[in-house]
Coordinates of C-alpha atoms and ligand atoms in Angstrom, one line a residue:
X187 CA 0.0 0.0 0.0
X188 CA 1.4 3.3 -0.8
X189 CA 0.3 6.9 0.6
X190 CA 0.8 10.4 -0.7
X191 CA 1.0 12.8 1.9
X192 CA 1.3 16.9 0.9
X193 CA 1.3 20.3 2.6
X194 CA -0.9 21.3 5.4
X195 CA -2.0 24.6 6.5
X196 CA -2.1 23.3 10.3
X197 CA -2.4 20.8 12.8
X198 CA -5.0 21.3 15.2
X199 CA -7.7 19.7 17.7
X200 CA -7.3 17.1 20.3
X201 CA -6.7 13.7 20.0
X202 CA -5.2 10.7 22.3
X203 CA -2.6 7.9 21.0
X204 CA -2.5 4.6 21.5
X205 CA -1.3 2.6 24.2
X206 CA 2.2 2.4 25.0
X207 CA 4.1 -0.6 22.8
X208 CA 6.9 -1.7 25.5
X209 CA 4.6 -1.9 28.5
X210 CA 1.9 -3.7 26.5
X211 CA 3.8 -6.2 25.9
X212 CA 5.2 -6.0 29.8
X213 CA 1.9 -6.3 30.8
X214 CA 0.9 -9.7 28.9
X215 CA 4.5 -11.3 30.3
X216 CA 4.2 -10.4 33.9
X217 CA 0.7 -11.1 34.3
X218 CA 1.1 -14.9 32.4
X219 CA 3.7 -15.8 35.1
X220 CA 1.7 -14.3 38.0
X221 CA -0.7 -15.8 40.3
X222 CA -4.5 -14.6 39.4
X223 CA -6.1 -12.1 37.4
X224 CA -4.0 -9.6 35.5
X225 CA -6.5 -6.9 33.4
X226 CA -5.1 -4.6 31.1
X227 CA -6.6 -1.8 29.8
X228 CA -5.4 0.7 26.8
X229 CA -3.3 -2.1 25.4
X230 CA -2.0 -1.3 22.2
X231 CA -3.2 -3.9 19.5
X232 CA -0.4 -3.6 17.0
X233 CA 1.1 -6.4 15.6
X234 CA 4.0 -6.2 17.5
X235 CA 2.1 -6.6 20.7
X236 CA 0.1 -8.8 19.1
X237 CA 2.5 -10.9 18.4
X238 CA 3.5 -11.1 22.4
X239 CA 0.2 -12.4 23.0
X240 CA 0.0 -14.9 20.3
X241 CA 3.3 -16.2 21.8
X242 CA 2.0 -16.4 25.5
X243 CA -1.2 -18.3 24.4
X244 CA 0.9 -21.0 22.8
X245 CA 2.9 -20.7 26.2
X246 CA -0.2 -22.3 27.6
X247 CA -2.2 -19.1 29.0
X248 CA -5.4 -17.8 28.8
X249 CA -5.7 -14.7 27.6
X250 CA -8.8 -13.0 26.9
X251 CA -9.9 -9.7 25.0
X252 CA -12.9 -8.1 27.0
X253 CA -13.1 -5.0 25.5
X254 CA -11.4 -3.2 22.2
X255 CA -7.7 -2.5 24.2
X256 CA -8.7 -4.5 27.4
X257 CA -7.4 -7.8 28.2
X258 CA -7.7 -10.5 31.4
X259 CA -4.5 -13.1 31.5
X260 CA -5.6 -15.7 34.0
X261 CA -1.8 -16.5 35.4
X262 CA -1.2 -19.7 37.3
X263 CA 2.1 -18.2 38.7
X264 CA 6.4 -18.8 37.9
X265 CA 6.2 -22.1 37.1
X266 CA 3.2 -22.8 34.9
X267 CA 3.8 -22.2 31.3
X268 CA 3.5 -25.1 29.1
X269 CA 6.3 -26.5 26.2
X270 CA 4.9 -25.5 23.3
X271 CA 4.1 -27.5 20.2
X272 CA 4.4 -25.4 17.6
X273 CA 7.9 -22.6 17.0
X274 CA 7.2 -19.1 18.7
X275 CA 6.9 -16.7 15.9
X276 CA 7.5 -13.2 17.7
X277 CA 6.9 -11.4 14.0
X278 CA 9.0 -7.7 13.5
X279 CA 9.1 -7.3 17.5
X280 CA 12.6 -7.3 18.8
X281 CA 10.8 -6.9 22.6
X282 CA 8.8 -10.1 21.9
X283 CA 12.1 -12.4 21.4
X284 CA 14.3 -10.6 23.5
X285 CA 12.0 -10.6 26.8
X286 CA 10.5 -13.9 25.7
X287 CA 14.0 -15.6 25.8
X288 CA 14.5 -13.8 29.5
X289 CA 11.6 -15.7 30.8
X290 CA 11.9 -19.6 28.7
X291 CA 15.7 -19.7 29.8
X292 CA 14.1 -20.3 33.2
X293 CA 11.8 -22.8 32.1
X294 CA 12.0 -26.9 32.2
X295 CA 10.7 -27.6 28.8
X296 CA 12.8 -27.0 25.3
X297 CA 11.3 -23.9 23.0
X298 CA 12.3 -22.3 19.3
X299 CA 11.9 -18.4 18.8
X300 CA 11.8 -17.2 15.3
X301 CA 10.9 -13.8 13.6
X302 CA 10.6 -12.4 10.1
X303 CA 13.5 -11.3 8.3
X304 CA 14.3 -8.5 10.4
X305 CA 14.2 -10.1 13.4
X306 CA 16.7 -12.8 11.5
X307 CA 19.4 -9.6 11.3
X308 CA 18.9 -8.7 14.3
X309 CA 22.0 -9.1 17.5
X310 CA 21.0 -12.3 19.5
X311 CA 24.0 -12.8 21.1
X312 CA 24.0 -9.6 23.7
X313 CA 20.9 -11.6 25.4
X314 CA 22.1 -15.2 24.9
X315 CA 25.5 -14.7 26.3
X316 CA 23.9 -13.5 29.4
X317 CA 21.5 -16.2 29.7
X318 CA 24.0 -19.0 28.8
X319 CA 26.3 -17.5 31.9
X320 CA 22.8 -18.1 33.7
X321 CA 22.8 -21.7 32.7
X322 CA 20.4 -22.0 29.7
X323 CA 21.3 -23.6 26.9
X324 CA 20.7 -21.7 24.0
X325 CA 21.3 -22.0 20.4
X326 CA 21.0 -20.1 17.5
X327 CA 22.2 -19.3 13.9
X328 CA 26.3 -18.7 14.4
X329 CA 26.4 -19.9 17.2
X330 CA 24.0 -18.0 18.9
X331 CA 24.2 -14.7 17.2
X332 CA 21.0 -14.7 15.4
X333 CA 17.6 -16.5 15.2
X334 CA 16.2 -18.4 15.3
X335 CA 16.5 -19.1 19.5
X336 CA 16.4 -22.7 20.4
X337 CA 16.1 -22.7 24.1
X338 CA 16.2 -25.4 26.4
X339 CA 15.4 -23.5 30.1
X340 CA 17.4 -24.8 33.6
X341 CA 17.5 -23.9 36.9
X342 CA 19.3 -20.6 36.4
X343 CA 22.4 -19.3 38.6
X344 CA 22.0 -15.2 40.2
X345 CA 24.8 -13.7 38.4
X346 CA 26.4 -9.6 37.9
X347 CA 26.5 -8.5 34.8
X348 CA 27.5 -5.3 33.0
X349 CA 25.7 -5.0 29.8
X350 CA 28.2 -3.3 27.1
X351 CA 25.2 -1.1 25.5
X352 CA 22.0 0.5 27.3
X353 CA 19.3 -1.1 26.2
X354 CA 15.9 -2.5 28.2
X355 CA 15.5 -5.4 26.2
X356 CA 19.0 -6.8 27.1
X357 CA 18.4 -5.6 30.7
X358 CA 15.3 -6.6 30.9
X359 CA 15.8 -9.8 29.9
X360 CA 18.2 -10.8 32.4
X361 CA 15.8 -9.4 34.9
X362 CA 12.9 -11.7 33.9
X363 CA 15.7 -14.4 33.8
X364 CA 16.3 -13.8 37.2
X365 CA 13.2 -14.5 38.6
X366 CA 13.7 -18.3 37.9
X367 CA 17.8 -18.2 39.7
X368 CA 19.2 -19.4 42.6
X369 CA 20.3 -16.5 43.8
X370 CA 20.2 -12.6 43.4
X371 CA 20.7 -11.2 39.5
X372 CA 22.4 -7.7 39.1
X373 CA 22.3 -6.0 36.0
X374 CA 24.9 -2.7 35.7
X375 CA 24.1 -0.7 32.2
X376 CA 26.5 1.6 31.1
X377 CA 23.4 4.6 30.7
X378 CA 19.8 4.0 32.3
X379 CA 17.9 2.2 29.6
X380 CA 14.0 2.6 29.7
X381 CA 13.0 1.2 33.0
X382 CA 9.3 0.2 32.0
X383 CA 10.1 -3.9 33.8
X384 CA 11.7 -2.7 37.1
X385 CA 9.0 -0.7 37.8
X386 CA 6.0 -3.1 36.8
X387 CA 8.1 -6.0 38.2
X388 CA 7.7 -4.2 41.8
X389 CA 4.3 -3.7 40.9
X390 CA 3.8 -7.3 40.7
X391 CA 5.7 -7.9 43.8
X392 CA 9.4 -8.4 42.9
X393 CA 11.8 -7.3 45.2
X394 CA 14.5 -4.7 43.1
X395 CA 17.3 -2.5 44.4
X396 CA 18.2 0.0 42.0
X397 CA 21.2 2.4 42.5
X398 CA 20.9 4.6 39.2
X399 CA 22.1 2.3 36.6
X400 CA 23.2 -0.6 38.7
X401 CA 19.3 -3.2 39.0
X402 CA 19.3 -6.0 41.8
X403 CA 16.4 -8.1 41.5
X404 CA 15.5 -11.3 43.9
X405 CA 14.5 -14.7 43.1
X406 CA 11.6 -16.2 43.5
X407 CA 8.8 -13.8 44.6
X408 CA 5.2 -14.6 44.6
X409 CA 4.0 -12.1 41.4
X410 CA 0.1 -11.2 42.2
X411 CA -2.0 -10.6 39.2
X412 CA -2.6 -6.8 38.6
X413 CA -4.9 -4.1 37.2
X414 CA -2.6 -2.4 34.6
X415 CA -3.6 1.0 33.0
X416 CA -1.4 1.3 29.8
X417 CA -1.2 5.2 29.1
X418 CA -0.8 6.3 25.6
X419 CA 2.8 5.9 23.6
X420 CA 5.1 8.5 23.7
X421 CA 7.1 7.5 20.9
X422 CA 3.7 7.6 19.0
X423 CA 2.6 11.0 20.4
X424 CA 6.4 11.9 19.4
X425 CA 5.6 12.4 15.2
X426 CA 1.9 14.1 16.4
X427 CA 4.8 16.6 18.4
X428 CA 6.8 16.8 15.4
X429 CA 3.6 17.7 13.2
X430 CA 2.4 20.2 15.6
X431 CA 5.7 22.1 16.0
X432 CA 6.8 22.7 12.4
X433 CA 3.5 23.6 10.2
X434 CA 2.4 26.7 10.6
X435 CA -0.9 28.2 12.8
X436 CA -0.8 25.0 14.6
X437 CA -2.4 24.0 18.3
X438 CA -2.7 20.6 19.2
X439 CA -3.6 18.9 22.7
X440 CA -2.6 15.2 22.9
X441 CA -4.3 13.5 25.7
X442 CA -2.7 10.5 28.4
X443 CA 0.7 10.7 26.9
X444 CA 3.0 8.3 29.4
X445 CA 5.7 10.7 30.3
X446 CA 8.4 8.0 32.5
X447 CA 11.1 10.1 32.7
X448 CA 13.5 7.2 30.6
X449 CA 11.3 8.0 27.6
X450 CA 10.9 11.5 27.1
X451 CA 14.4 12.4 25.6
X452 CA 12.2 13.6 22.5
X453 CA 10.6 16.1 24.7
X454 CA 13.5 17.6 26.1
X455 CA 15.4 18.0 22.8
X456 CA 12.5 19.8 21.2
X457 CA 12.3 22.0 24.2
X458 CA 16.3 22.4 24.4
X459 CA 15.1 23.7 20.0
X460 CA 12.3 25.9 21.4
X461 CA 9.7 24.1 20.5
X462 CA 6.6 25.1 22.6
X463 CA 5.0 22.3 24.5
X464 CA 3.1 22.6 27.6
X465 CA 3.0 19.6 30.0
X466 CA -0.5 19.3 31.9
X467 CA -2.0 17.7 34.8
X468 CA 0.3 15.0 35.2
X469 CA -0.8 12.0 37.1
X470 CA -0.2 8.7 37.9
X471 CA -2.7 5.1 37.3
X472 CA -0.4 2.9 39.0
X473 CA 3.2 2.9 38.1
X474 CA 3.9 4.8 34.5
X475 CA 3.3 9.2 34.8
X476 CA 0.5 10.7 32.3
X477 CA 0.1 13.9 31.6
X478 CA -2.1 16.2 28.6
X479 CA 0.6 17.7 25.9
X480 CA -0.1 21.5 24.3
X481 CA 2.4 21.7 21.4
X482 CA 2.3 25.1 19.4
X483 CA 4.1 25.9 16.1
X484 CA 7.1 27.3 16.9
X485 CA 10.4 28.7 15.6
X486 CA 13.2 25.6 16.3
X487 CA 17.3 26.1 16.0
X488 CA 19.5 23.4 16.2
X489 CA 20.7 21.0 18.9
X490 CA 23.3 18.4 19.8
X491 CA 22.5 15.2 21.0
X492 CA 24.8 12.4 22.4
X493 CA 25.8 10.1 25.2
X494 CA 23.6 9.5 28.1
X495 CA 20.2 11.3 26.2
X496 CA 20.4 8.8 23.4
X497 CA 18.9 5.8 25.1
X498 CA 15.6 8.2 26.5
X499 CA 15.2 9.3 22.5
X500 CA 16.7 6.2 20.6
X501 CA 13.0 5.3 18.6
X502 CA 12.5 9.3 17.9
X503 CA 15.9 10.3 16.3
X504 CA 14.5 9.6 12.7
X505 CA 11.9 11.6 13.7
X506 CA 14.6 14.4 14.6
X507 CA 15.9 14.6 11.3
X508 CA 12.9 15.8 10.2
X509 CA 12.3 18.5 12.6
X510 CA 15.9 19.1 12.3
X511 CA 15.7 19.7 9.0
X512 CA 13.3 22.6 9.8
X513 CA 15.1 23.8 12.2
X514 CA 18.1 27.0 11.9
X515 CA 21.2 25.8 12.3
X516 CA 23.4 22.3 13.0
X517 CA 22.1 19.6 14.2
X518 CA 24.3 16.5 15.5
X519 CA 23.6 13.4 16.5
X520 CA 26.3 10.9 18.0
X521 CA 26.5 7.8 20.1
X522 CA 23.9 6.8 18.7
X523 CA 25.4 3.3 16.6
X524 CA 22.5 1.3 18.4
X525 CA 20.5 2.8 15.6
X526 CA 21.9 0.6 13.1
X527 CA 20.6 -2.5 14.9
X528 CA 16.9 -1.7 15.1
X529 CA 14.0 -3.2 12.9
X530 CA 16.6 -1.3 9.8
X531 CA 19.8 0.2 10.3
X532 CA 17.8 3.8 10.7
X533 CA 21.1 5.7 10.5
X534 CA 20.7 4.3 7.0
X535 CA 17.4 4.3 6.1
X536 CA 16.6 7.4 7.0
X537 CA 19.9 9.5 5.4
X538 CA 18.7 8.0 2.1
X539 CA 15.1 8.6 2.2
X540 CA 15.6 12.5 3.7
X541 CA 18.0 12.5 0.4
X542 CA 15.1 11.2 -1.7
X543 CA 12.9 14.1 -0.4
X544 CA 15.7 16.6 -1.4
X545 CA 17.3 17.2 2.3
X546 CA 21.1 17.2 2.6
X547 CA 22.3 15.0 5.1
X548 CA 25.3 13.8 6.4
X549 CA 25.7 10.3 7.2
X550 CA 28.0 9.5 10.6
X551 CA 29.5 6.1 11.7
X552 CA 27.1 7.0 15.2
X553 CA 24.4 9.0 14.2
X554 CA 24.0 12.3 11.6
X555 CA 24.4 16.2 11.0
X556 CA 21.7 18.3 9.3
X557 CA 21.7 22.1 8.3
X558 CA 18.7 23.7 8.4
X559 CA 16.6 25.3 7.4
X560 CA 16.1 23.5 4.3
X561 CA 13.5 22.8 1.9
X562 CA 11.7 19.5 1.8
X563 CA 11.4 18.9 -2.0
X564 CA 9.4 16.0 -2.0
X565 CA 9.5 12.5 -3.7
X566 CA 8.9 8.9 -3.6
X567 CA 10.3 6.7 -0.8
X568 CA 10.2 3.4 0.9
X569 CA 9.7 2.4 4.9
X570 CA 11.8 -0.4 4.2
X571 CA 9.8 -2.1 6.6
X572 CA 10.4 0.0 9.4
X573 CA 7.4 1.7 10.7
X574 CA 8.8 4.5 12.6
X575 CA 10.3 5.2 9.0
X576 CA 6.9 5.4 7.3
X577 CA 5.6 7.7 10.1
X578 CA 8.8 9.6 10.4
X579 CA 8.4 10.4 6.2
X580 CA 4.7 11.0 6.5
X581 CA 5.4 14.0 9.0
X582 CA 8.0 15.2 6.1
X583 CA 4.8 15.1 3.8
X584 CA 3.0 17.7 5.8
X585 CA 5.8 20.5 5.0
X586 CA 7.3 19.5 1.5
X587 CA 6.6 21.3 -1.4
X588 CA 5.6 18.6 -3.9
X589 CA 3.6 15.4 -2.5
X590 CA 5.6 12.6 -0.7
X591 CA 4.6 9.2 -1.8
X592 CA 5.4 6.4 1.0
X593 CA 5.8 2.9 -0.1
X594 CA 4.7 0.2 1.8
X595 CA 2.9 2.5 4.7
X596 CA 1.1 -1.3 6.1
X597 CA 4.6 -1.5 8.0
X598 CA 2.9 1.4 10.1
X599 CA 1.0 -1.0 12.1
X600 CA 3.6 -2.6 13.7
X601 CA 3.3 -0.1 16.4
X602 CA 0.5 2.7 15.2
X603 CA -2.8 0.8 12.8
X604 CA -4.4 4.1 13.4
X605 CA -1.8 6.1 12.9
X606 CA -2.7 7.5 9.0
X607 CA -6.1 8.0 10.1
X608 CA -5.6 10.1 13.0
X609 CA -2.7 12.0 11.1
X610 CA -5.9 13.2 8.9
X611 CA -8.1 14.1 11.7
X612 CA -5.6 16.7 13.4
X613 CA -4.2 18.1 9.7
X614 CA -6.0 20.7 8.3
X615 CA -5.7 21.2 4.2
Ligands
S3P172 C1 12.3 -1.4 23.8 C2 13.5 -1.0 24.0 C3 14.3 -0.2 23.0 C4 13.5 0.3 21.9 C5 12.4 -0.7 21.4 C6 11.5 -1.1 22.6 C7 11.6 -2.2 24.9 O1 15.3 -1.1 22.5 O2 14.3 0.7 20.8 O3 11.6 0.0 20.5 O4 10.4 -2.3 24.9 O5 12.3 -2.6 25.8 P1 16.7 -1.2 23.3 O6 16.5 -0.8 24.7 O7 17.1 -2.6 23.2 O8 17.6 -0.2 22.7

């Protein structure tokens, strides 16, 4: 499916994203190895987390849909998930196999993990060297490099380990791997990763120290079944932002955007440009912080961004070079070589498809530098199968001169079905 977006005159109105992707699929793990009743509500039904509870159901556990984005898991606790017959296929969703393997390397029966062809590039073996130090035996393509997974779970061993890049899916799990070891598991990250699991894990009872970076959780607690309110997606909310801020006359409220603190690094950045965006009534159902968003169009300049800010803005820095491209001045991005390892090497995908729209780039080993202001030209370009890339060159669309034609746009759904239709209802022609 392709889609031609062009100019807008504004972005206006008020509209609420979907639920947040990583804690959706949090919430169908934790509550399938609790005891009792776990009910989610504002669960975001995108393939990706779709995919997390097609994988749990073959796992053995019931899982119901009560409402559009509500869900009960009935979990029978630790211990109770069944081998499965058929291969786990965990889709496009690097959380899905990542966390997945975290909780089967604990597990007595033997289990295969596979994944389209993205998932097939993806780095396996910054989880399964962890997990084999743990005691499971896993195997996969070059020796454990790549799916797909074959796991055969074990009594696992408490271990310390420092993880050599910040990311939540290779902290996380370890964590859920260390609810099945003998003794206490420490993870040390070199820059706080997203912290989504340490804070549902204590709300489903597990005991966690946390020293800034440095996570100590225990064995072996008894995980009670939960009431989880899943508030909208700030990486989704992010390219609404980006809309808002760079066509003119615009005024946009975005309602029950989850705020956690390891997320927002998008936020800060466009306020460190001068973008305009008021935070409102912040509040808290359970766990994760909401709050309203009031974005105005506003007059950007430049920014640099590296080091510890990359993990809290690692899904939006596509989304940056557009913005940055309409902003005065340089724009840098470094330390940022974890983008080449997501669903596409975005460092990549994105230089060449800001080319194809007429934007100068220039491509880094860690990231990218953009002049702006520049024109968007317009053009034809391709996701390649990355969502965030479709959305990122859809918001592109809404300032270019000639149309922008996007290939392949049913990549959006990954993490955002809606997300074309409620681009739509906030643009005004
Ligand atoms: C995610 C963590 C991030 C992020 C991904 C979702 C998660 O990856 O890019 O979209 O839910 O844990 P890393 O933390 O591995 O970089």
């Amino acid at each position: 499916m392709n889609q031609t977006i062009q100019a807008i005159s504004s972005v206006s109105g008020t509209i609420s994203v979907p639920g947040d992707k990583s804690i959706s699929h949090r919430a169908i793990m934790l509550g399938s190895i609790a005891n009792g009743k776990t009910y989610v509500e504002g669960f975001l039904n995108s393939d990706d987390c779709l995919s997390t509870i097609r994988v749990f159901r073959q796992l053995g556990v019931e899982i119901e849909k009560v409402k559009e984005t509500s869900y009960t898991i009935r979990g029978k606790g630790l211990n109770s998930l069944k081998e499965p017959q058929e291969i786990l296929n965990v889709g496009n969703s690097g959380t899905t196999i990542r966390l997945t393997s975290g909780i089967l390397s604990g597990q007595s029966f033997h289990s295969v993990l596979t994944g389209d062809d993205s998932i097939a590039r993806r780095p396996m073996g910054r989880i399964v060297e962890p997990l084999r130090i743990m005691g499971a035996q896993i195997d996969g393509r070059e020796n454990g490099k790549y799916a797909p997974l074959s796991i055969r779970g074990n009594r696992l061993k408490g271990i310390t380990y420092k993880t050599p890049v910040a990311s939540a899916q290779i902290k996380s799990a370890i964590l859920f791997a260390g609810l099945y070891a003998d003794k206490e598991t420490t993870v040390i990250e070199p820059y706080l990763s997203r912290d989504h699991s340490e804070k549902m894990l204590k709300q489903f009872g597990a005991k966690l120290n946390i020293n800034k970076n440095t996570i100590t959780i225990q064995p072996e607690p008894e995980l009670e079944g939960q009431k989880i309110i899943v508030p909208g997606d700030f990486s989704s909310a992010a390219f609404f932002i980006a809309a808002a801020l760079i066509v003119p006359n615009s005024l946009l409220r975005i309602k029950n955007v989850g705020i956690n603190s390891t997320r927002v690094g998008f936020l800060e950045a466009v306020k460190a440009m001068n973008g305009s965006v008021e935070i409102e009534d912040i509040r808290y159902y359970g766990v994760e912080p909401m709050a309203d968003l009031v974005i105005k169009t506003s007059s950007l300049h430049g920014i640099t961004i590296s080091g510890e800010w990359i993990p809290k803005i690692i899904d939006e820095l596509p989304l940056l070079a557009v913005i940055a491209s309409q902003a005065e001045g340089t724009t840098i991005v470094r330390d940022a070589i974890e983008l080449r390892v997501k669903e596409t090497d975005r460092i990549k995908t994105i230089v060449s498809e800001m080319r194809k729209i007429g934007v100068k780039i220039e491509e880094l080993k860690d990231g990218f530098i953009i002049e702006g202001k520049q024109y968007i030209e317009g053009g034809r370009v391709s996701t390649h199968g990355d969502h965030r890339i479709g959305m990122a060159m859809a918001i592109a669309g809404l300032v270019s001169k000639k149309p922008i034609i996007i290939e392949n746009t049913g990549v959006i759904s990954i993490s955002y079905p809606g997300f074309l239709d409620d681009l739509a209802k906030i643009s005004k022609s």
